[in-house]
mmCIF file with all atom_site columns, C-alpha atoms in Angstrom:
data_model
loop_
_atom_site.group_PDB
_atom_site.id
_atom_site.type_symbol
_atom_site.label_atom_id
_atom_site.label_alt_id
_atom_site.label_comp_id
_atom_site.label_asym_id
_atom_site.label_entity_id
_atom_site.label_seq_id
_atom_site.pdbx_PDB_ins_code
_atom_site.Cartn_x
_atom_site.Cartn_y
_atom_site.Cartn_z
_atom_site.occupancy
_atom_site.B_iso_or_equiv
_atom_site.pdbx_formal_charge
_atom_site.auth_seq_id
_atom_site.auth_comp_id
_atom_site.auth_asym_id
_atom_site.auth_atom_id
_atom_site.pdbx_PDB_model_num
ATOM 1   C CA . MET A 1 1   ? 2.426   -8.748  21.238  1.00 0.00 ? 1209 MET A CA 1
ATOM 2   C CA . LYS A 1 2   ? 2.352   -6.514  18.155  1.00 0.00 ? 1210 LYS A CA 1
ATOM 3   C CA . HIS A 1 3   ? -0.715  -4.465  17.220  1.00 0.00 ? 1211 HIS A CA 1
ATOM 4   C CA . ILE A 1 4   ? -1.217  -3.986  13.495  1.00 0.00 ? 1212 ILE A CA 1
ATOM 5   C CA . LEU A 1 5   ? -3.829  -2.274  11.342  1.00 0.00 ? 1213 LEU A CA 1
ATOM 6   C CA . LEU A 1 6   ? -4.255  -3.346  7.714   1.00 0.00 ? 1214 LEU A CA 1
ATOM 7   C CA . VAL A 1 7   ? -6.018  -0.767  5.543   1.00 0.00 ? 1215 VAL A CA 1
ATOM 8   C CA . GLU A 1 8   ? -7.007  -2.391  2.240   1.00 0.00 ? 1216 GLU A CA 1
ATOM 9   C CA . ASN A 1 9   ? -10.288 -2.400  0.335   1.00 0.00 ? 1217 ASN A CA 1
ATOM 10  C CA . HIS A 1 10  ? -9.847  -5.777  -1.390  1.00 0.00 ? 1218 HIS A CA 1
ATOM 11  C CA . SER A 1 11  ? -10.861 -8.632  0.888   1.00 0.00 ? 1219 SER A CA 1
ATOM 12  C CA . ILE A 1 12  ? -8.694  -11.261 -0.832  1.00 0.00 ? 1220 ILE A CA 1
ATOM 13  C CA . VAL A 1 13  ? -5.600  -9.057  -0.500  1.00 0.00 ? 1221 VAL A CA 1
ATOM 14  C CA . ARG A 1 14  ? -6.449  -8.439  3.179   1.00 0.00 ? 1222 ARG A CA 1
ATOM 15  C CA . LEU A 1 15  ? -6.759  -12.168 3.803   1.00 0.00 ? 1223 LEU A CA 1
ATOM 16  C CA . ALA A 1 16  ? -3.433  -12.969 2.126   1.00 0.00 ? 1224 ALA A CA 1
ATOM 17  C CA . THR A 1 17  ? -1.627  -10.121 3.887   1.00 0.00 ? 1225 THR A CA 1
ATOM 18  C CA . ILE A 1 18  ? -2.950  -11.066 7.318   1.00 0.00 ? 1226 ILE A CA 1
ATOM 19  C CA . PHE A 1 19  ? -1.776  -14.632 6.658   1.00 0.00 ? 1227 PHE A CA 1
ATOM 20  C CA . ILE A 1 20  ? 1.767   -13.358 5.951   1.00 0.00 ? 1228 ILE A CA 1
ATOM 21  C CA . LEU A 1 21  ? 1.671   -11.064 8.991   1.00 0.00 ? 1229 LEU A CA 1
ATOM 22  C CA . ARG A 1 22  ? 0.779   -13.976 11.248  1.00 0.00 ? 1230 ARG A CA 1
ATOM 23  C CA . GLU A 1 23  ? 3.559   -16.076 9.722   1.00 0.00 ? 1231 GLU A CA 1
ATOM 24  C CA . VAL A 1 24  ? 6.143   -13.386 10.470  1.00 0.00 ? 1232 VAL A CA 1
ATOM 25  C CA . LEU A 1 25  ? 4.665   -12.309 13.813  1.00 0.00 ? 1233 LEU A CA 1
ATOM 26  C CA . PRO A 1 26  ? 2.980   -15.207 15.634  1.00 0.00 ? 1234 PRO A CA 1
ATOM 27  C CA . ALA A 1 27  ? 2.073   -12.910 18.549  1.00 0.00 ? 1235 ALA A CA 1
ATOM 28  C CA . VAL A 1 28  ? -0.025  -10.294 16.801  1.00 0.00 ? 1236 VAL A CA 1
ATOM 29  C CA . THR A 1 29  ? -3.366  -8.577  17.258  1.00 0.00 ? 1237 THR A CA 1
ATOM 30  C CA . SER A 1 30  ? -4.708  -7.200  14.001  1.00 0.00 ? 1238 SER A CA 1
ATOM 31  C CA . TRP A 1 31  ? -7.452  -4.836  12.899  1.00 0.00 ? 1239 TRP A CA 1
ATOM 32  C CA . GLU A 1 32  ? -8.732  -4.422  9.352   1.00 0.00 ? 1240 GLU A CA 1
ATOM 33  C CA . ALA A 1 33  ? -10.284 -1.422  7.598   1.00 0.00 ? 1241 ALA A CA 1
ATOM 34  C CA . ASP A 1 34  ? -11.432 -1.059  4.005   1.00 0.00 ? 1242 ASP A CA 1
ATOM 35  C CA . THR A 1 35  ? -11.840 2.737   4.068   1.00 0.00 ? 1243 THR A CA 1
ATOM 36  C CA . PHE A 1 36  ? -9.597  5.543   5.282   1.00 0.00 ? 1244 PHE A CA 1
ATOM 37  C CA . PRO A 1 37  ? -12.228 7.091   7.615   1.00 0.00 ? 1245 PRO A CA 1
ATOM 38  C CA . GLU A 1 38  ? -12.648 3.670   9.249   1.00 0.00 ? 1246 GLU A CA 1
ATOM 39  C CA . ALA A 1 39  ? -8.860  3.428   9.569   1.00 0.00 ? 1247 ALA A CA 1
ATOM 40  C CA . LEU A 1 40  ? -8.711  6.802   11.316  1.00 0.00 ? 1248 LEU A CA 1
ATOM 41  C CA . ARG A 1 41  ? -11.365 5.671   13.796  1.00 0.00 ? 1249 ARG A CA 1
ATOM 42  C CA . ILE A 1 42  ? -9.228  2.650   14.691  1.00 0.00 ? 1250 ILE A CA 1
ATOM 43  C CA . VAL A 1 43  ? -6.080  4.771   14.893  1.00 0.00 ? 1251 VAL A CA 1
ATOM 44  C CA . SER A 1 44  ? -7.946  7.054   17.320  1.00 0.00 ? 1252 SER A CA 1
ATOM 45  C CA . SER A 1 45  ? -9.042  4.195   19.572  1.00 0.00 ? 1253 SER A CA 1
ATOM 46  C CA . GLN A 1 46  ? -6.203  1.641   19.491  1.00 0.00 ? 1254 GLN A CA 1
ATOM 47  C CA . LYS A 1 47  ? -2.500  1.935   20.225  1.00 0.00 ? 1255 LYS A CA 1
ATOM 48  C CA . LEU A 1 48  ? -0.782  0.487   17.150  1.00 0.00 ? 1256 LEU A CA 1
ATOM 49  C CA . ASP A 1 49  ? 2.737   -0.639  16.316  1.00 0.00 ? 1257 ASP A CA 1
ATOM 50  C CA . LEU A 1 50  ? 2.346   -0.841  12.537  1.00 0.00 ? 1258 LEU A CA 1
ATOM 51  C CA . ILE A 1 51  ? -0.130  0.346   9.916   1.00 0.00 ? 1259 ILE A CA 1
ATOM 52  C CA . VAL A 1 52  ? -0.046  -1.346  6.512   1.00 0.00 ? 1260 VAL A CA 1
ATOM 53  C CA . LEU A 1 53  ? -1.737  1.219   4.278   1.00 0.00 ? 1261 LEU A CA 1
ATOM 54  C CA . ASP A 1 54  ? -2.905  0.861   0.688   1.00 0.00 ? 1262 ASP A CA 1
ATOM 55  C CA . ILE A 1 55  ? -2.408  3.945   -1.473  1.00 0.00 ? 1263 ILE A CA 1
ATOM 56  C CA . ASN A 1 56  ? -5.381  3.526   -3.795  1.00 0.00 ? 1264 ASN A CA 1
ATOM 57  C CA . LEU A 1 57  ? -8.300  3.428   -1.390  1.00 0.00 ? 1265 LEU A CA 1
ATOM 58  C CA . PRO A 1 58  ? -11.530 4.654   -3.041  1.00 0.00 ? 1266 PRO A CA 1
ATOM 59  C CA . ASP A 1 59  ? -11.881 7.331   -0.347  1.00 0.00 ? 1267 ASP A CA 1
ATOM 60  C CA . GLY A 1 60  ? -8.168  7.720   0.326   1.00 0.00 ? 1268 GLY A CA 1
ATOM 61  C CA . GLU A 1 61  ? -6.452  11.075  0.577   1.00 0.00 ? 1269 GLU A CA 1
ATOM 62  C CA . GLY A 1 62  ? -3.121  10.431  -1.079  1.00 0.00 ? 1270 GLY A CA 1
ATOM 63  C CA . PHE A 1 63  ? -0.067  11.828  0.652   1.00 0.00 ? 1271 PHE A CA 1
ATOM 64  C CA . GLN A 1 64  ? -2.235  13.593  3.222   1.00 0.00 ? 1272 GLN A CA 1
ATOM 65  C CA . MET A 1 65  ? -3.115  10.255  4.818   1.00 0.00 ? 1273 MET A CA 1
ATOM 66  C CA . ILE A 1 66  ? 0.332   10.120  6.436   1.00 0.00 ? 1274 ILE A CA 1
ATOM 67  C CA . GLU A 1 67  ? -0.068  13.516  8.104   1.00 0.00 ? 1275 GLU A CA 1
ATOM 68  C CA . LYS A 1 68  ? -3.532  12.673  9.428   1.00 0.00 ? 1276 LYS A CA 1
ATOM 69  C CA . ILE A 1 69  ? -2.300  9.425   10.969  1.00 0.00 ? 1277 ILE A CA 1
ATOM 70  C CA . ARG A 1 70  ? 0.754   11.134  12.470  1.00 0.00 ? 1278 ARG A CA 1
ATOM 71  C CA . ARG A 1 71  ? -1.420  13.741  14.191  1.00 0.00 ? 1279 ARG A CA 1
ATOM 72  C CA . ILE A 1 72  ? -3.060  10.923  16.164  1.00 0.00 ? 1280 ILE A CA 1
ATOM 73  C CA . GLN A 1 73  ? -0.165  8.471   16.614  1.00 0.00 ? 1281 GLN A CA 1
ATOM 74  C CA . PRO A 1 74  ? 3.155   10.203  15.808  1.00 0.00 ? 1282 PRO A CA 1
ATOM 75  C CA . GLU A 1 75  ? 5.328   7.154   16.516  1.00 0.00 ? 1283 GLU A CA 1
ATOM 76  C CA . VAL A 1 76  ? 3.420   4.424   14.692  1.00 0.00 ? 1284 VAL A CA 1
ATOM 77  C CA . LEU A 1 77  ? 5.252   2.673   11.859  1.00 0.00 ? 1285 LEU A CA 1
ATOM 78  C CA . ILE A 1 78  ? 3.542   3.164   8.488   1.00 0.00 ? 1286 ILE A CA 1
ATOM 79  C CA . MET A 1 79  ? 4.244   0.852   5.566   1.00 0.00 ? 1287 MET A CA 1
ATOM 80  C CA . MET A 1 80  ? 2.648   1.762   2.252   1.00 0.00 ? 1288 MET A CA 1
ATOM 81  C CA . PHE A 1 81  ? 1.355   -1.274  0.373   1.00 0.00 ? 1289 PHE A CA 1
ATOM 82  C CA . SER A 1 82  ? 0.161   -0.791  -3.154  1.00 0.00 ? 1290 SER A CA 1
ATOM 83  C CA . GLY A 1 83  ? -0.011  -2.043  -6.700  1.00 0.00 ? 1291 GLY A CA 1
ATOM 84  C CA . VAL A 1 84  ? 1.285   1.253   -8.117  1.00 0.00 ? 1292 VAL A CA 1
ATOM 85  C CA . ASP A 1 85  ? 4.848   1.404   -9.400  1.00 0.00 ? 1293 ASP A CA 1
ATOM 86  C CA . GLU A 1 86  ? 7.117   1.900   -6.396  1.00 0.00 ? 1294 GLU A CA 1
ATOM 87  C CA . GLU A 1 87  ? 9.590   3.813   -8.568  1.00 0.00 ? 1295 GLU A CA 1
ATOM 88  C CA . ILE A 1 88  ? 6.911   6.470   -9.122  1.00 0.00 ? 1296 ILE A CA 1
ATOM 89  C CA . TYR A 1 89  ? 5.315   6.822   -5.690  1.00 0.00 ? 1297 TYR A CA 1
ATOM 90  C CA . ALA A 1 90  ? 7.539   5.295   -3.006  1.00 0.00 ? 1298 ALA A CA 1
ATOM 91  C CA . ALA A 1 91  ? 10.116  8.074   -2.674  1.00 0.00 ? 1299 ALA A CA 1
ATOM 92  C CA . HIS A 1 92  ? 7.369   10.672  -2.270  1.00 0.00 ? 1300 HIS A CA 1
ATOM 93  C CA . TYR A 1 93  ? 5.564   8.707   0.447   1.00 0.00 ? 1301 TYR A CA 1
ATOM 94  C CA . LEU A 1 94  ? 8.816   8.123   2.311   1.00 0.00 ? 1302 LEU A CA 1
ATOM 95  C CA . ARG A 1 95  ? 9.614   11.836  2.160   1.00 0.00 ? 1303 ARG A CA 1
ATOM 96  C CA . VAL A 1 96  ? 6.266   12.770  3.720   1.00 0.00 ? 1304 VAL A CA 1
ATOM 97  C CA . GLY A 1 97  ? 6.753   10.385  6.627   1.00 0.00 ? 1305 GLY A CA 1
ATOM 98  C CA . ALA A 1 98  ? 6.033   6.773   5.688   1.00 0.00 ? 1306 ALA A CA 1
ATOM 99  C CA . ASN A 1 99  ? 8.535   4.287   7.113   1.00 0.00 ? 1307 ASN A CA 1
ATOM 100 C CA . GLY A 1 100 ? 8.406   1.815   4.285   1.00 0.00 ? 1308 GLY A CA 1
ATOM 101 C CA . PHE A 1 101 ? 6.900   0.924   0.925   1.00 0.00 ? 1309 PHE A CA 1
ATOM 102 C CA . VAL A 1 102 ? 6.286   -2.510  -0.543  1.00 0.00 ? 1310 VAL A CA 1
ATOM 103 C CA . SER A 1 103 ? 4.567   -3.312  -3.812  1.00 0.00 ? 1311 SER A CA 1
ATOM 104 C CA . LYS A 1 104 ? 1.710   -5.787  -4.069  1.00 0.00 ? 1312 LYS A CA 1
ATOM 105 C CA . THR A 1 105 ? 3.620   -7.280  -6.987  1.00 0.00 ? 1313 THR A CA 1
ATOM 106 C CA . SER A 1 106 ? 6.482   -8.184  -4.641  1.00 0.00 ? 1314 SER A CA 1
ATOM 107 C CA . SER A 1 107 ? 7.179   -11.804 -3.830  1.00 0.00 ? 1315 SER A CA 1
ATOM 108 C CA . THR A 1 108 ? 5.909   -13.275 -0.574  1.00 0.00 ? 1316 THR A CA 1
ATOM 109 C CA . GLU A 1 109 ? 9.527   -13.416 0.585   1.00 0.00 ? 1317 GLU A CA 1
ATOM 110 C CA . GLU A 1 110 ? 9.983   -9.689  0.021   1.00 0.00 ? 1318 GLU A CA 1
ATOM 111 C CA . VAL A 1 111 ? 6.780   -8.865  1.904   1.00 0.00 ? 1319 VAL A CA 1
ATOM 112 C CA . ARG A 1 112 ? 8.015   -10.983 4.812   1.00 0.00 ? 1320 ARG A CA 1
ATOM 113 C CA . ALA A 1 113 ? 11.388  -9.208  4.658   1.00 0.00 ? 1321 ALA A CA 1
ATOM 114 C CA . ALA A 1 114 ? 9.663   -5.808  4.612   1.00 0.00 ? 1322 ALA A CA 1
ATOM 115 C CA . ILE A 1 115 ? 7.583   -6.586  7.708   1.00 0.00 ? 1323 ILE A CA 1
ATOM 116 C CA . THR A 1 116 ? 10.624  -7.951  9.531   1.00 0.00 ? 1324 THR A CA 1
ATOM 117 C CA . ALA A 1 117 ? 12.704  -4.883  8.631   1.00 0.00 ? 1325 ALA A CA 1
ATOM 118 C CA . MET A 1 118 ? 9.978   -2.526  9.818   1.00 0.00 ? 1326 MET A CA 1
ATOM 119 C CA . PHE A 1 119 ? 10.176  -3.975  13.312  1.00 0.00 ? 1327 PHE A CA 1
ATOM 120 C CA . ASP A 1 120 ? 13.939  -4.584  13.320  1.00 0.00 ? 1328 ASP A CA 1
ATOM 121 C CA . ILE A 1 121 ? 15.172  -1.223  12.023  1.00 0.00 ? 1329 ILE A CA 1
ATOM 122 C CA . GLY A 1 122 ? 11.995  0.857   11.620  1.00 0.00 ? 1330 GLY A CA 1
ATOM 123 C CA . ARG A 1 123 ? 12.103  1.212   7.837   1.00 0.00 ? 1331 ARG A CA 1
ATOM 124 C CA . TYR A 1 124 ? 12.079  -0.697  4.560   1.00 0.00 ? 1332 TYR A CA 1
ATOM 125 C CA . MET A 1 125 ? 12.858  0.194   0.983   1.00 0.00 ? 1333 MET A CA 1
ATOM 126 C CA . SER A 1 126 ? 13.711  -1.959  -1.994  1.00 0.00 ? 1334 SER A CA 1
ATOM 127 C CA . PRO A 1 127 ? 16.875  -1.293  -4.041  1.00 0.00 ? 1335 PRO A CA 1
ATOM 128 C CA . ASP A 1 128 ? 14.735  0.375   -6.729  1.00 0.00 ? 1336 ASP A CA 1
ATOM 129 C CA . VAL A 1 129 ? 13.242  2.764   -4.175  1.00 0.00 ? 1337 VAL A CA 1
ATOM 130 C CA . ALA A 1 130 ? 16.684  3.566   -2.784  1.00 0.00 ? 1338 ALA A CA 1
ATOM 131 C CA . GLU A 1 131 ? 17.806  4.444   -6.308  1.00 0.00 ? 1339 GLU A CA 1
ATOM 132 C CA . ALA A 1 132 ? 14.759  6.682   -6.820  1.00 0.00 ? 1340 ALA A CA 1
ATOM 133 C CA . LEU A 1 133 ? 15.551  8.525   -3.582  1.00 0.00 ? 1341 LEU A CA 1
ATOM 134 C CA . LEU A 1 134 ? 19.130  9.081   -4.707  1.00 0.00 ? 1342 LEU A CA 1
ATOM 135 C CA . ARG A 1 135 ? 17.927  10.542  -8.004  1.00 0.00 ? 1343 ARG A CA 1
ATOM 136 C CA . GLY A 1 136 ? 15.659  12.924  -6.079  1.00 0.00 ? 1344 GLY A CA 1
ATOM 137 C CA . PRO A 1 137 ? 14.653  16.086  -7.964  1.00 0.00 ? 1345 PRO A CA 1
ATOM 138 C CA . PHE A 1 138 ? 16.906  15.110  -10.887 1.00 0.00 ? 1346 PHE A CA 1
ATOM 139 C CA . ALA A 1 139 ? 14.781  12.113  -11.782 1.00 0.00 ? 1347 ALA A CA 1
ATOM 140 C CA . ARG A 1 140 ? 14.419  11.053  -15.386 1.00 0.00 ? 1348 ARG A CA 1
ATOM 141 C CA . PRO A 1 141 ? 12.247  8.279   -16.779 1.00 0.00 ? 1349 PRO A CA 1
ATOM 142 C CA . GLY A 1 142 ? 13.309  5.173   -14.897 1.00 0.00 ? 1350 GLY A CA 1
ATOM 143 C CA . ARG A 1 143 ? 14.125  1.612   -15.797 1.00 0.00 ? 1351 ARG A CA 1
ATOM 144 C CA . ASN A 1 144 ? 10.742  1.119   -17.472 1.00 0.00 ? 1352 ASN A CA 1
ATOM 145 C CA . GLY A 1 145 ? 10.853  4.481   -19.307 1.00 0.00 ? 1353 GLY A CA 1
ATOM 146 C CA . ASN A 1 146 ? 7.777   5.733   -17.458 1.00 0.00 ? 1354 ASN A CA 1
ATOM 147 C CA . PRO A 1 147 ? 7.531   9.572   -17.510 1.00 0.00 ? 1355 PRO A CA 1
ATOM 148 C CA . LEU A 1 148 ? 5.334   9.540   -14.389 1.00 0.00 ? 1356 LEU A CA 1
ATOM 149 C CA . VAL A 1 149 ? 8.658   9.299   -12.537 1.00 0.00 ? 1357 VAL A CA 1
ATOM 150 C CA . MET A 1 150 ? 9.332   12.925  -13.524 1.00 0.00 ? 1358 MET A CA 1
ATOM 151 C CA . LEU A 1 151 ? 6.272   14.271  -11.692 1.00 0.00 ? 1359 LEU A CA 1
ATOM 152 C CA . SER A 1 152 ? 6.733   15.978  -8.340  1.00 0.00 ? 1360 SER A CA 1
ATOM 153 C CA . GLN A 1 153 ? 4.750   14.977  -5.276  1.00 0.00 ? 1361 GLN A CA 1
ATOM 154 C CA . ARG A 1 154 ? 2.254   17.810  -5.773  1.00 0.00 ? 1362 ARG A CA 1
ATOM 155 C CA . GLU A 1 155 ? 1.956   17.076  -9.489  1.00 0.00 ? 1363 GLU A CA 1
ATOM 156 C CA . LEU A 1 156 ? 1.145   13.447  -8.711  1.00 0.00 ? 1364 LEU A CA 1
ATOM 157 C CA . GLU A 1 157 ? -1.524  14.566  -6.240  1.00 0.00 ? 1365 GLU A CA 1
ATOM 158 C CA . VAL A 1 158 ? -3.122  16.913  -8.785  1.00 0.00 ? 1366 VAL A CA 1
ATOM 159 C CA . MET A 1 159 ? -2.852  14.285  -11.543 1.00 0.00 ? 1367 MET A CA 1
ATOM 160 C CA . ASP A 1 160 ? -4.575  11.640  -9.420  1.00 0.00 ? 1368 ASP A CA 1
ATOM 161 C CA . LEU A 1 161 ? -7.423  14.022  -8.612  1.00 0.00 ? 1369 LEU A CA 1
ATOM 162 C CA . LEU A 1 162 ? -7.794  15.120  -12.245 1.00 0.00 ? 1370 LEU A CA 1
ATOM 163 C CA . VAL A 1 163 ? -8.122  11.525  -13.456 1.00 0.00 ? 1371 VAL A CA 1
ATOM 164 C CA . GLN A 1 164 ? -10.742 10.982  -10.733 1.00 0.00 ? 1372 GLN A CA 1
ATOM 165 C CA . GLY A 1 165 ? -12.805 13.688  -12.456 1.00 0.00 ? 1373 GLY A CA 1
ATOM 166 C CA . LYS A 1 166 ? -12.279 16.454  -9.896  1.00 0.00 ? 1374 LYS A CA 1
ATOM 167 C CA . TRP A 1 167 ? -12.645 20.084  -10.995 1.00 0.00 ? 1375 TRP A CA 1
ATOM 168 C CA . THR A 1 168 ? -10.050 22.785  -10.346 1.00 0.00 ? 1376 THR A CA 1
ATOM 169 C CA . LYS A 1 169 ? -12.012 24.277  -7.443  1.00 0.00 ? 1377 LYS A CA 1
ATOM 170 C CA . GLU A 1 170 ? -12.479 20.858  -5.808  1.00 0.00 ? 1378 GLU A CA 1
ATOM 171 C CA . ILE A 1 171 ? -8.771  20.093  -6.134  1.00 0.00 ? 1379 ILE A CA 1
ATOM 172 C CA . ALA A 1 172 ? -7.816  23.481  -4.706  1.00 0.00 ? 1380 ALA A CA 1
ATOM 173 C CA . THR A 1 173 ? -10.069 22.931  -1.673  1.00 0.00 ? 1381 THR A CA 1
ATOM 174 C CA . PHE A 1 174 ? -8.892  19.361  -1.125  1.00 0.00 ? 1382 PHE A CA 1
ATOM 175 C CA . LEU A 1 175 ? -5.186  20.269  -1.306  1.00 0.00 ? 1383 LEU A CA 1
ATOM 176 C CA . ASN A 1 176 ? -5.613  23.660  0.397   1.00 0.00 ? 1384 ASN A CA 1
ATOM 177 C CA . ILE A 1 177 ? -3.997  25.564  -2.471  1.00 0.00 ? 1385 ILE A CA 1
ATOM 178 C CA . THR A 1 178 ? -5.253  28.255  -4.845  1.00 0.00 ? 1386 THR A CA 1
ATOM 179 C CA . GLY A 1 179 ? -7.077  27.593  -8.089  1.00 0.00 ? 1387 GLY A CA 1
ATOM 180 C CA . SER A 1 180 ? -4.269  29.293  -10.011 1.00 0.00 ? 1388 SER A CA 1
ATOM 181 C CA . SER A 1 181 ? -1.762  26.907  -8.412  1.00 0.00 ? 1389 SER A CA 1
ATOM 182 C CA . VAL A 1 182 ? -3.878  23.963  -9.549  1.00 0.00 ? 1390 VAL A CA 1
ATOM 183 C CA . SER A 1 183 ? -3.892  25.386  -13.078 1.00 0.00 ? 1391 SER A CA 1
ATOM 184 C CA . THR A 1 184 ? -0.101  25.783  -12.996 1.00 0.00 ? 1392 THR A CA 1
ATOM 185 C CA . TYR A 1 185 ? 0.385   22.179  -11.857 1.00 0.00 ? 1393 TYR A CA 1
ATOM 186 C CA . LYS A 1 186 ? -2.090  21.005  -14.475 1.00 0.00 ? 1394 LYS A CA 1
ATOM 187 C CA . THR A 1 187 ? -0.109  22.777  -17.211 1.00 0.00 ? 1395 THR A CA 1
ATOM 188 C CA . ARG A 1 188 ? 3.140   21.182  -16.021 1.00 0.00 ? 1396 ARG A CA 1
ATOM 189 C CA . ILE A 1 189 ? 1.523   17.733  -15.906 1.00 0.00 ? 1397 ILE A CA 1
ATOM 190 C CA . PHE A 1 190 ? 0.139   18.109  -19.429 1.00 0.00 ? 1398 PHE A CA 1
ATOM 191 C CA . GLU A 1 191 ? 3.560   19.201  -20.725 1.00 0.00 ? 1399 GLU A CA 1
ATOM 192 C CA . LYS A 1 192 ? 5.440   16.349  -19.048 1.00 0.00 ? 1400 LYS A CA 1
ATOM 193 C CA . LEU A 1 193 ? 2.978   13.706  -20.214 1.00 0.00 ? 1401 LEU A CA 1
ATOM 194 C CA . GLY A 1 194 ? 2.367   15.163  -23.672 1.00 0.00 ? 1402 GLY A CA 1
ATOM 195 C CA . VAL A 1 195 ? -1.400  15.645  -23.416 1.00 0.00 ? 1403 VAL A CA 1
ATOM 196 C CA . SER A 1 196 ? -3.734  18.594  -23.909 1.00 0.00 ? 1404 SER A CA 1
ATOM 197 C CA . THR A 1 197 ? -7.032  17.561  -22.288 1.00 0.00 ? 1405 THR A CA 1
ATOM 198 C CA . VAL A 1 198 ? -8.142  15.763  -19.132 1.00 0.00 ? 1406 VAL A CA 1
ATOM 199 C CA . LEU A 1 199 ? -9.549  12.932  -21.263 1.00 0.00 ? 1407 LEU A CA 1
ATOM 200 C CA . GLU A 1 200 ? -6.164  12.505  -22.935 1.00 0.00 ? 1408 GLU A CA 1
ATOM 201 C CA . LEU A 1 201 ? -4.565  12.620  -19.458 1.00 0.00 ? 1409 LEU A CA 1
ATOM 202 C CA . TYR A 1 202 ? -6.851  9.833   -18.245 1.00 0.00 ? 1410 TYR A CA 1
ATOM 203 C CA . GLN A 1 203 ? -5.969  7.679   -21.255 1.00 0.00 ? 1411 GLN A CA 1
ATOM 204 C CA . ARG A 1 204 ? -2.264  8.450   -20.956 1.00 0.00 ? 1412 ARG A CA 1
ATOM 205 C CA . VAL A 1 205 ? -2.129  7.655   -17.227 1.00 0.00 ? 1413 VAL A CA 1
ATOM 206 C CA . SER A 1 206 ? -3.971  4.384   -17.842 1.00 0.00 ? 1414 SER A CA 1
ATOM 207 C CA . GLU A 1 207 ? -1.395  3.451   -20.495 1.00 0.00 ? 1415 GLU A CA 1
ATOM 208 C CA . LEU A 1 208 ? 1.547   4.384   -18.280 1.00 0.00 ? 1416 LEU A CA 1
ATOM 209 C CA . ARG A 1 209 ? 0.197   2.448   -15.308 1.00 0.00 ? 1417 ARG A CA 1
ATOM 210 C CA . ASP A 1 210 ? -0.136  -0.592  -17.542 1.00 0.00 ? 1418 ASP A CA 1
ATOM 211 C CA . MET A 1 211 ? 3.650   -0.357  -17.983 1.00 0.00 ? 1419 MET A CA 1
ATOM 212 C CA . GLU A 1 212 ? 4.164   -1.052  -14.261 1.00 0.00 ? 1420 GLU A CA 1
#
């Protein structure tokens, strides 16, 4: 019997994903959470084999979610599941401790393969993710020409918080870094994406995510 937690705030996506999970793993007990705090409560109370975790939860905490889960259950398998471009985010999540990453745009067959691989070998990455990992710090705009690929993990974190409307002080507190560090990252992000204001950043990020 496998014990799985699905963390996803869209009910239709949860329903479809649970259906696939039960196809792949007939003997499964599943829990569902639509917020990250709710997910942490389940992680604290249930021994789990796999957590399928959406990146873009309204109250999610980005890359820090992995660390918080690992503090409670160090050995649990974590598969990131999101609609964001895997070429942009997957390598970063794998580096901070996720075991796998599958896009919501993947075919049903690939999702099944990802779940199977997680239990068979403890990890899953698509060929595109493997390529992104090989490029590492020398990344250049990828197959779709998206410059978001050039952002570092910390720059992505700061960018996501900026487009959410967070101020420098809020970002510094959330990421446990100094305000001057936030300003430095902000400058780098603006340079890489060719913008000069947060409003322009919001518009630019929206355009680039539409390329995914």
